[in-house]
CSV table of C-alpha atoms and ligand atoms in Angstrom, one decimal:
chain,number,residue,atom,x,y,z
G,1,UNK,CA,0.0,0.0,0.0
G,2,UNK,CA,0.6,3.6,-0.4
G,3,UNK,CA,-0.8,6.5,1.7
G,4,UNK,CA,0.0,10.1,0.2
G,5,UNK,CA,-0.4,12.6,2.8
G,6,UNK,CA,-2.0,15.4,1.7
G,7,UNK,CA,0.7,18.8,1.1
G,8,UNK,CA,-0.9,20.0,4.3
G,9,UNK,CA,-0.5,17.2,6.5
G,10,UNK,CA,1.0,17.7,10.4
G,11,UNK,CA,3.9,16.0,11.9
G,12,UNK,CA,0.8,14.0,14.3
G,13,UNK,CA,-1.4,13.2,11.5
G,14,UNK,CA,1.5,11.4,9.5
G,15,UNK,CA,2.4,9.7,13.2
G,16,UNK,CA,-1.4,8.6,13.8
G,17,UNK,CA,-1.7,7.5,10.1
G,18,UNK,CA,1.7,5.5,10.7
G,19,UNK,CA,0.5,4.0,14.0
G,20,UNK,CA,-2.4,2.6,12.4
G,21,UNK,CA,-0.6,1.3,9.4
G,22,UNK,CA,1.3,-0.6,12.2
G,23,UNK,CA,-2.0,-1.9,14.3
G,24,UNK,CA,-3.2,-3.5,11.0
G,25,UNK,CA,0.4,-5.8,11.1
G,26,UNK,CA,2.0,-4.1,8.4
G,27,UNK,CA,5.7,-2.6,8.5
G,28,UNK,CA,6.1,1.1,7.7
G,29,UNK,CA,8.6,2.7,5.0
G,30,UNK,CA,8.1,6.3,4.9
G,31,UNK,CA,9.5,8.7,2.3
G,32,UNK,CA,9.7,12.6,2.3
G,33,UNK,CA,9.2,13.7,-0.8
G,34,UNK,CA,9.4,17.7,-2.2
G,35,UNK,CA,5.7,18.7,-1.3
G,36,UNK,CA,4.6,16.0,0.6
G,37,UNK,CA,5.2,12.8,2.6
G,38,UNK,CA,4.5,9.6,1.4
G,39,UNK,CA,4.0,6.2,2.8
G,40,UNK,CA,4.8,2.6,1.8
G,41,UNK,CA,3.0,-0.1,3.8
G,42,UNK,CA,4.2,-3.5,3.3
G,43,UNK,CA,3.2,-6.9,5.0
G,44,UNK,CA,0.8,-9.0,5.2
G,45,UNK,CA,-2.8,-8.3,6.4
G,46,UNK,CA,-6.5,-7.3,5.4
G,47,UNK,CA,-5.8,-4.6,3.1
G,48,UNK,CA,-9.3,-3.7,2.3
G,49,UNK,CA,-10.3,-2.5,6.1
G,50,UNK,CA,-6.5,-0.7,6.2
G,51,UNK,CA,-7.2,1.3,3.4
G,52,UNK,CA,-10.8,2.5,3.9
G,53,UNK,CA,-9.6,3.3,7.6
G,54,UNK,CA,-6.8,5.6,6.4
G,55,UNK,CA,-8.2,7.0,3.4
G,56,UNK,CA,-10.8,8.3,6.1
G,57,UNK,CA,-7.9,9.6,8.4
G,58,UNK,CA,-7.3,13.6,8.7
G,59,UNK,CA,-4.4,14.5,6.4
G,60,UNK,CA,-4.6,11.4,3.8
G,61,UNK,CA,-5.1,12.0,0.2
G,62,UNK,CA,-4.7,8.8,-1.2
G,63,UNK,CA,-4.4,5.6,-0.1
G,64,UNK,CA,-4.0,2.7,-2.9
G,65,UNK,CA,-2.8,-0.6,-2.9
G,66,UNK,CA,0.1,-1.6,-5.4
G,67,UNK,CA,0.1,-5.1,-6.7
G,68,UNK,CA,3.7,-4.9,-8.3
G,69,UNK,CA,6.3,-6.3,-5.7
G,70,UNK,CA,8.4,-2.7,-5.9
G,71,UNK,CA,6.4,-0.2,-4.7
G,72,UNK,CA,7.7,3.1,-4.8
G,73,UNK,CA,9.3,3.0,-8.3
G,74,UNK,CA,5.9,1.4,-10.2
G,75,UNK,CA,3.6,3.1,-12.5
G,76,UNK,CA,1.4,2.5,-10.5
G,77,UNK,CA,2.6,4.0,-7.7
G,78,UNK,CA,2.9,7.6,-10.1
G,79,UNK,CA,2.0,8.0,-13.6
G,80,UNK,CA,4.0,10.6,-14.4
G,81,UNK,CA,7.5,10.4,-15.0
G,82,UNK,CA,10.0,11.0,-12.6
G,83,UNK,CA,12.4,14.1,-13.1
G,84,UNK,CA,15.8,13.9,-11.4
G,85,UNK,CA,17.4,17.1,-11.3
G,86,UNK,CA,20.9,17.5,-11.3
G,87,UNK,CA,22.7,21.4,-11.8
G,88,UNK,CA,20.1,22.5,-13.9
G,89,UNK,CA,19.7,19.6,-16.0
G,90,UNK,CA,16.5,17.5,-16.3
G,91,UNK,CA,16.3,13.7,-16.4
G,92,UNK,CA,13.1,12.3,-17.7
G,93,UNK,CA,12.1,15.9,-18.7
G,94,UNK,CA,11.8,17.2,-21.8
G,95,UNK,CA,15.5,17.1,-23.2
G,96,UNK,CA,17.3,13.9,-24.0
G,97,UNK,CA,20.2,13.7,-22.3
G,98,UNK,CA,23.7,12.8,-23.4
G,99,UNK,CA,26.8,11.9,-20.5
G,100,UNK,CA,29.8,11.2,-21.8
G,101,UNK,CA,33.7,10.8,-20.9
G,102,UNK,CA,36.3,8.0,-20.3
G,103,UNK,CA,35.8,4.9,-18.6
G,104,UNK,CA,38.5,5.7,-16.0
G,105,UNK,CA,39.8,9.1,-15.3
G,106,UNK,CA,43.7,9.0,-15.9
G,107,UNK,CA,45.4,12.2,-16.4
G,108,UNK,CA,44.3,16.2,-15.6
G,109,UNK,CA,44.8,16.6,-19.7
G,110,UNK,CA,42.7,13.2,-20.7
G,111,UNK,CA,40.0,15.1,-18.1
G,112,UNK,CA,40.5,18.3,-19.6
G,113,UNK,CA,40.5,17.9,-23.2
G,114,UNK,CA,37.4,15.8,-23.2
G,115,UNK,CA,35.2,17.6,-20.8
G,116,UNK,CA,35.9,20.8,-22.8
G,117,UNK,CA,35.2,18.2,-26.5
G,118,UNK,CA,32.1,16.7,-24.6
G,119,UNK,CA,30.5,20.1,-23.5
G,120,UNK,CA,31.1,21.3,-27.0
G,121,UNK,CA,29.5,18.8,-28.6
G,122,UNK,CA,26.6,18.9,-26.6
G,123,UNK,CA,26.6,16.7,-23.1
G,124,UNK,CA,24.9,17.8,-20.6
G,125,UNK,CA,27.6,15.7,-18.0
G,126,UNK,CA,30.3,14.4,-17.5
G,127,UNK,CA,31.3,11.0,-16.8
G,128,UNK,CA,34.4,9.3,-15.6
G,129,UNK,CA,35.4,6.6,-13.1
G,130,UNK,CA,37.7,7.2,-10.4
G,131,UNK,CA,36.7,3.6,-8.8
G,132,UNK,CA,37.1,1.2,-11.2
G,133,UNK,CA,35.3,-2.2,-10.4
G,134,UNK,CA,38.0,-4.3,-12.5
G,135,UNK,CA,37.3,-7.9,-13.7
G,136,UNK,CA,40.8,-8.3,-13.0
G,137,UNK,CA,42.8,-7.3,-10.2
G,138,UNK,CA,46.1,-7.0,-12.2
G,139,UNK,CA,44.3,-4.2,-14.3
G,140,UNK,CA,43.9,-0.4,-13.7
G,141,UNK,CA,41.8,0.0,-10.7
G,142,UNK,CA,41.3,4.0,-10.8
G,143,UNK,CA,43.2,7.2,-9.5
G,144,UNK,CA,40.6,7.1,-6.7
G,145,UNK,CA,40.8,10.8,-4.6
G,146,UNK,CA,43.0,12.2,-7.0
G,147,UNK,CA,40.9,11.5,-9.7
G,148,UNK,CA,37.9,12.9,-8.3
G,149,UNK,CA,40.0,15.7,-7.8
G,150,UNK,CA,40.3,15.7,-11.4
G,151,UNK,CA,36.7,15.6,-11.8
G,152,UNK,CA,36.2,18.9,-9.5
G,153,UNK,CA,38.7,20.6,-11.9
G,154,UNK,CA,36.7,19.4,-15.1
G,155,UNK,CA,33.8,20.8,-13.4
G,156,UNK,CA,35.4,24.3,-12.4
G,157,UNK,CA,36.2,24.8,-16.0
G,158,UNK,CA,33.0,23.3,-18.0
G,159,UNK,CA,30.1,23.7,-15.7
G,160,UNK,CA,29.2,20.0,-16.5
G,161,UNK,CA,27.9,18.3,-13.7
G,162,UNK,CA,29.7,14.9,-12.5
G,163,UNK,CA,29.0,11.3,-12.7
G,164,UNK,CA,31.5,9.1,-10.9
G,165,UNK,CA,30.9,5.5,-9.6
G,166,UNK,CA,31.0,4.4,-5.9
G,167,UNK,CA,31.6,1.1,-5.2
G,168,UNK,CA,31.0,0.7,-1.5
G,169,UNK,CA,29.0,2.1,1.7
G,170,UNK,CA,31.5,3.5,3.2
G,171,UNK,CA,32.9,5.7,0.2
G,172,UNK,CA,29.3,7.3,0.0
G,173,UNK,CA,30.2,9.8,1.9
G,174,UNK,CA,33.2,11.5,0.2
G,175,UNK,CA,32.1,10.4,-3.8
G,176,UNK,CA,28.9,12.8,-2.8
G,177,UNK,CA,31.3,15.4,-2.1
G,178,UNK,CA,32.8,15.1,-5.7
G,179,UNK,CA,29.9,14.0,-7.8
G,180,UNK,CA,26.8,15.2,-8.6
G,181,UNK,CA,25.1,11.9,-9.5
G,182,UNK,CA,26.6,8.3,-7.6
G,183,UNK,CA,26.9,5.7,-10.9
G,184,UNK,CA,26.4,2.3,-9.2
G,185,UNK,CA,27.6,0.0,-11.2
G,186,UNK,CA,26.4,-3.5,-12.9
G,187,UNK,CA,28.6,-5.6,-10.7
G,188,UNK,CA,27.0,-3.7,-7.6
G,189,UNK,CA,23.0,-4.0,-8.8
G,190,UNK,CA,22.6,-5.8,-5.5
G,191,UNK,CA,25.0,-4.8,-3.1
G,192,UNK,CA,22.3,-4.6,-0.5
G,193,UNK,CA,24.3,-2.1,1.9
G,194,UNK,CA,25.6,-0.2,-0.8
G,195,UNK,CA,21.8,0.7,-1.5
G,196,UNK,CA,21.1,1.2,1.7
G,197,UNK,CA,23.5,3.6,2.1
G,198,UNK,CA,22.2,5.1,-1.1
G,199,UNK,CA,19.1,5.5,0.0
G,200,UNK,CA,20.4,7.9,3.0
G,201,UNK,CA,22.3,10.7,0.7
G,202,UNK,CA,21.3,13.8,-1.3
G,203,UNK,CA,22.3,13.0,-4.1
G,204,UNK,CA,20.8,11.1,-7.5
G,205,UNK,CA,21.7,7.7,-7.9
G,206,UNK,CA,22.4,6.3,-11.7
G,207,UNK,CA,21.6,2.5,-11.0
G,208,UNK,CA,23.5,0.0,-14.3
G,209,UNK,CA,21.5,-3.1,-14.6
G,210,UNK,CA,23.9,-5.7,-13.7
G,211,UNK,CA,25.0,-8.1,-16.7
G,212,UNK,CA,23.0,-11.3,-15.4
G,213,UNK,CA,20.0,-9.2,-14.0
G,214,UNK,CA,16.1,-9.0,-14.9
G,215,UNK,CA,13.9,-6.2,-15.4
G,216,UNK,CA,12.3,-7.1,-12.4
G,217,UNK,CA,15.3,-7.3,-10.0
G,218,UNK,CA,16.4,-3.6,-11.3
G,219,UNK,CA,13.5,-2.3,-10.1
G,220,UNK,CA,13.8,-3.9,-6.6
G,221,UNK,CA,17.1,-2.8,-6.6
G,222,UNK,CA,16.0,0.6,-6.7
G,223,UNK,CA,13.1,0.4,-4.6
G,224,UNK,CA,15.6,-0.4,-1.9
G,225,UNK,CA,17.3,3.0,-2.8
G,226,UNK,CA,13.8,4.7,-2.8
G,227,UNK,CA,12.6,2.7,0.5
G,228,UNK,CA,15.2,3.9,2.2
G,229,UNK,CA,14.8,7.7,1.7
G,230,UNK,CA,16.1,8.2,-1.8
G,231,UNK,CA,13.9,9.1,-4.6
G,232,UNK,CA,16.2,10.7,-7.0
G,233,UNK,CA,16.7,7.1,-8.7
G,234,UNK,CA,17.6,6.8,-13.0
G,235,UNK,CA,18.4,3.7,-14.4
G,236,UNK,CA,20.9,2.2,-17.2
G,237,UNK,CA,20.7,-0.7,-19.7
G,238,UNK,CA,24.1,-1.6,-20.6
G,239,UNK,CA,23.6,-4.9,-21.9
G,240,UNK,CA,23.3,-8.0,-20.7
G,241,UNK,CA,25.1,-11.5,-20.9
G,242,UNK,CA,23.3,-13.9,-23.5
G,243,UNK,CA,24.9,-16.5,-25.7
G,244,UNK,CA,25.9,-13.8,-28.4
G,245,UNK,CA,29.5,-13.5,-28.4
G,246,UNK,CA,29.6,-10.5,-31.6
G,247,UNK,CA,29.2,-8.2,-29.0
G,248,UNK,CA,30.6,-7.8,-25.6
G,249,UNK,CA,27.2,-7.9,-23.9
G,250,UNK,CA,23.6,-7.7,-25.7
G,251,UNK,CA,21.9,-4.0,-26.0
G,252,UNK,CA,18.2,-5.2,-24.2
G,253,UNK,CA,16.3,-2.5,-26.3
G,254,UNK,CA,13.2,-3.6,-25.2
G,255,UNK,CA,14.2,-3.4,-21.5
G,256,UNK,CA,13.7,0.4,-22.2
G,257,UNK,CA,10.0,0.1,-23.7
G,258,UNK,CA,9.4,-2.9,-20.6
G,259,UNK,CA,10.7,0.3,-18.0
G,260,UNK,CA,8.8,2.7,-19.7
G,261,UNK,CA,5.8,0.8,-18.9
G,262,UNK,CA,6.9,-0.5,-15.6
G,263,UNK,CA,8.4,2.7,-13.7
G,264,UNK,CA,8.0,6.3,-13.9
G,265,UNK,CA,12.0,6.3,-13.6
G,266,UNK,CA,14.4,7.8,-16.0
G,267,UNK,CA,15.8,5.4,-18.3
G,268,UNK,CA,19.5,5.5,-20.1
G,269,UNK,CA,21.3,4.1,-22.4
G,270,UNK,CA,24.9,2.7,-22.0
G,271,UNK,CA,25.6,1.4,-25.5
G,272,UNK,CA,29.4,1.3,-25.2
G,273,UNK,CA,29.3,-1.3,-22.2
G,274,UNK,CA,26.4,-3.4,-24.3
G,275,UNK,CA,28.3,-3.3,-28.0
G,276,UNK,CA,32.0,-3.8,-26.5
G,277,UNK,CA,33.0,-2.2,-29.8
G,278,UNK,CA,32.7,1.8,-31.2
G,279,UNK,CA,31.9,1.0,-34.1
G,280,UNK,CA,28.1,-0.3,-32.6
G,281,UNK,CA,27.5,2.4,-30.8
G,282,UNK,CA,25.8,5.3,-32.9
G,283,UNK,CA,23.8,2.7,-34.3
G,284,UNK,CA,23.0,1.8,-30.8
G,285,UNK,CA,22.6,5.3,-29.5
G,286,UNK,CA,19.9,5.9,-32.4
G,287,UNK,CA,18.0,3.1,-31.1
G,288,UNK,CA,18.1,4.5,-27.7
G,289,UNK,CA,16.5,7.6,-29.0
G,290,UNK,CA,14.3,6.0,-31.3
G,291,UNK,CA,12.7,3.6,-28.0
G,292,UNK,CA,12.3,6.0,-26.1
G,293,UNK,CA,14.9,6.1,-23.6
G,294,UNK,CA,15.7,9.4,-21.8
G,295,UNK,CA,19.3,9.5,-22.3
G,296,UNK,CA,22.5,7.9,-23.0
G,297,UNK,CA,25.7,7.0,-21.1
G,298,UNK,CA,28.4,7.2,-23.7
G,299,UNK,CA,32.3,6.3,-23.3
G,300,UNK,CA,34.2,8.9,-24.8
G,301,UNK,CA,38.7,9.6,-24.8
G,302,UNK,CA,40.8,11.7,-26.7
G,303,UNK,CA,43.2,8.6,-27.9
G,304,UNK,CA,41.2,5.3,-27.1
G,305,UNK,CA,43.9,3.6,-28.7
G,306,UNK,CA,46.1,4.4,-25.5
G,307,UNK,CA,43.3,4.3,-22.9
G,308,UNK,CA,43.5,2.6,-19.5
G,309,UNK,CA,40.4,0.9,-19.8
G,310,UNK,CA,37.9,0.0,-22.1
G,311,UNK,CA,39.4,2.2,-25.1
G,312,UNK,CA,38.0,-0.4,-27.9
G,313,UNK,CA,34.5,0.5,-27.3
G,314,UNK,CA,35.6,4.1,-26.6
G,315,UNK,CA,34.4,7.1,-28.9
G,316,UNK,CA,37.2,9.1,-30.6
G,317,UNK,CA,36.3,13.2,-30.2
G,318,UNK,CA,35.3,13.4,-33.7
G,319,UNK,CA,33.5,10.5,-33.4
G,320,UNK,CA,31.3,11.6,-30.9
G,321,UNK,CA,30.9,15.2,-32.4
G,322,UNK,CA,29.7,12.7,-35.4
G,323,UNK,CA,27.0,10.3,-33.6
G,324,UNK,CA,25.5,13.9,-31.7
G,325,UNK,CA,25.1,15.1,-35.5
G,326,UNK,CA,23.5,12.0,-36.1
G,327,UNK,CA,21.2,12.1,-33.7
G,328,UNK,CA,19.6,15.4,-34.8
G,329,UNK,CA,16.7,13.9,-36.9
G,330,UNK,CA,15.9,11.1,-34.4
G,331,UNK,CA,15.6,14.1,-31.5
G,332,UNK,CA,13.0,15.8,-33.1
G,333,UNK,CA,10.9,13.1,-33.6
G,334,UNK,CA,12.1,12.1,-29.6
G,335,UNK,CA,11.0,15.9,-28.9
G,336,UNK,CA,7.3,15.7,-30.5
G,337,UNK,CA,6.6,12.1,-29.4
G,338,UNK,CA,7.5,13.8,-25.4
G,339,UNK,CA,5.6,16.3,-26.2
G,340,UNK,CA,2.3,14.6,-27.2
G,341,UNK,CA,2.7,12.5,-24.4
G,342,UNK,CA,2.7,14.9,-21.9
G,343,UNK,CA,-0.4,16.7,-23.7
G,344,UNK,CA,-2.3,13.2,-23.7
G,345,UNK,CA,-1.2,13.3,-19.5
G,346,UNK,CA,-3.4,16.3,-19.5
M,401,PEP,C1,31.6,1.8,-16.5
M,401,PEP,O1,30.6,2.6,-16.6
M,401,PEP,O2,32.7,2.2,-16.8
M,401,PEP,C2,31.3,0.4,-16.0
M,401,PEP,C3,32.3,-0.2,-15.3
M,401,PEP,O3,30.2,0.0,-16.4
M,401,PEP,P1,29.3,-1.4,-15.9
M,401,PEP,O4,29.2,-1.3,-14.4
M,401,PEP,O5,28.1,-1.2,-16.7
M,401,PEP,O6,30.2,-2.5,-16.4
M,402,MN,MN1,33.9,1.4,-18.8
């Protein structure tokens, strides 16, 4: 179940209403949203009696029950899209929006030359990891502090806001210092402390559906992030693991379309961890677009050829400047199809 408390409510109505929730056997997750509080009861008990009592409660606006097993990011739970804000910039709004940068931040120039490329061309933020969860432990594992240092700097002189992974609870604390959205990546999906944690900071969380995951366990993944106080939550495909080995992981297109139906979440893109390869992904991006996704996660160095990490399914700079020309035509038809929607809302 979830009880919306009216914008209006008091500090004892949201108590009583809690109380209740509790006398009816059911455990009480409460979030606090911009305007108002809102409540997730889950449990077992008779659901019927528990929501005619608090619908009639002082203070409740809505009380409805939610079938799905995650409640807080279902359809639903809200119809409308989620927008996650982040310096400006809307996610699941009305622009689609492009983050790009290197797999692992490695030098101040690396940084520099393409945050300055990135901005240019038309990102909206900038990524770059400075925890690197490594298959192997004999490869590159990230500059760590210094490189979100390195991030700060590439912020100072762009103005693009900062995507950086965290890999564990306890780092929470000082990558939200540095970043303006936690990544969480696909080998983390279900660290269960890790979204805990998540679910106590300020900032926005961009969860990566992890290689062998469903559709289904995303979403519970971030309805621990959004249970536990967080509900600034976007999500990224990046492929998953099938029996296809022509690409490094497959692009689940229709993840984006099942998400879209599922979750009033933001929904990315990450089409250079699903191809493996550049060549795949402007093709891959287009289809983003074209799905409906509300933005991409793109892997961009100056020389990929002498990256640390992942530099074959890296974008050269005029190879990104290329696939954001590409895009054009598909973001106007991205554009009017967001548009009608939101008039149909109406
Ligand atoms: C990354 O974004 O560089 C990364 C490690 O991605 P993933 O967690 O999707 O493998
Ligand atoms: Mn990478």
């Amino acid at each position: 179940m979830i009880i919306s408390m009216g914008s209006h409510a008091t500090k004892e109505q949201i108590e009583q209403v809690c109380d209740r929730i509790r006398e009816f056997g059911y455990k009480v997750h409460s979030i606090q949203g911009e305007e108002r509080v809102v409540i997730g009861a889950v449990g077992i008990g008779d659901v019927t009696a528990c929501l005619d009592q608090l619908e009639a409660m002082p203070g409740v606006e809505s009380a409805v029950r939610i079938s799905a097993p995650y409640k807080f990011v279902s359809r639903e739970f809200r119809s409308q899209r989620t927008r996650v804000r982040v310096n400006g910039t809307e996610i699941g709004g009305d622009d689609f929006v492009v983050i790009a940068g290197p797999c692992s931040v490695e030098t101040e120039s690396q940084i520099m030359r393409t945050a300055e490329a990135v901005a240019r061309a038309g990102a909206r933020l900038l990524r770059g990891g400075a925890y690197k969860p490594r298959t192997s432990p004999y490869e590159f594992q990230g500059l760590e502090l210094e490189g979100l240092k390195l991030l700060r700097k590439a912020k100072e002189a762009t103005g693009l806001a900062i995507v950086t992974e965290v890999m564990s609870d306890g780092e929470v604390e000082l990558v939200a210092e540095y970043a303006d959205i936690l990544q969480i990546g696909a080998r983390n999906m279900q660290n269960i402390s890790l979204l805990k944690a998540l679910g106590r900071t300020t900032r926005p969380i961009l969860l990566k559906r992890g290689m062998s995951s469903t559709i289904r366990e995303l979403l519970m993944s971030a309805e621990y992030i959004v249970a536990h106080g967080n509900p600034q939550v976007v999500l990224c495909e990046r492929g998953i693991r099938t029996f296809e080995p022509a690409t490094r992981n497959t692009c689940d297109i229709s993840a984006v379309a099942v998400l879209n139906e599922l979750t009033h979440l933001p929904v990315l893109v990450d089409p250079s961890h699903a191809a493996g390869r550049r060549s795949l992904v402007p093709p891959l991006a287009r289809a983003a677009v074209a799905v409906g996704a509300d933005g991409l996660l793109v892997e961009v160095h100056p020389t990929p050829e002498k990256a640390f990490s992942d530099g074959a399914q890296s974008l050269a700079i005029p190879e990104f400047e290329a696939m954001m020309q590409s895009l054009g035509p598909y973001l106007k038809i991205w554009r009017e199809t967001r548009v009608a929607e939101g008039a149909a809302a109406l």
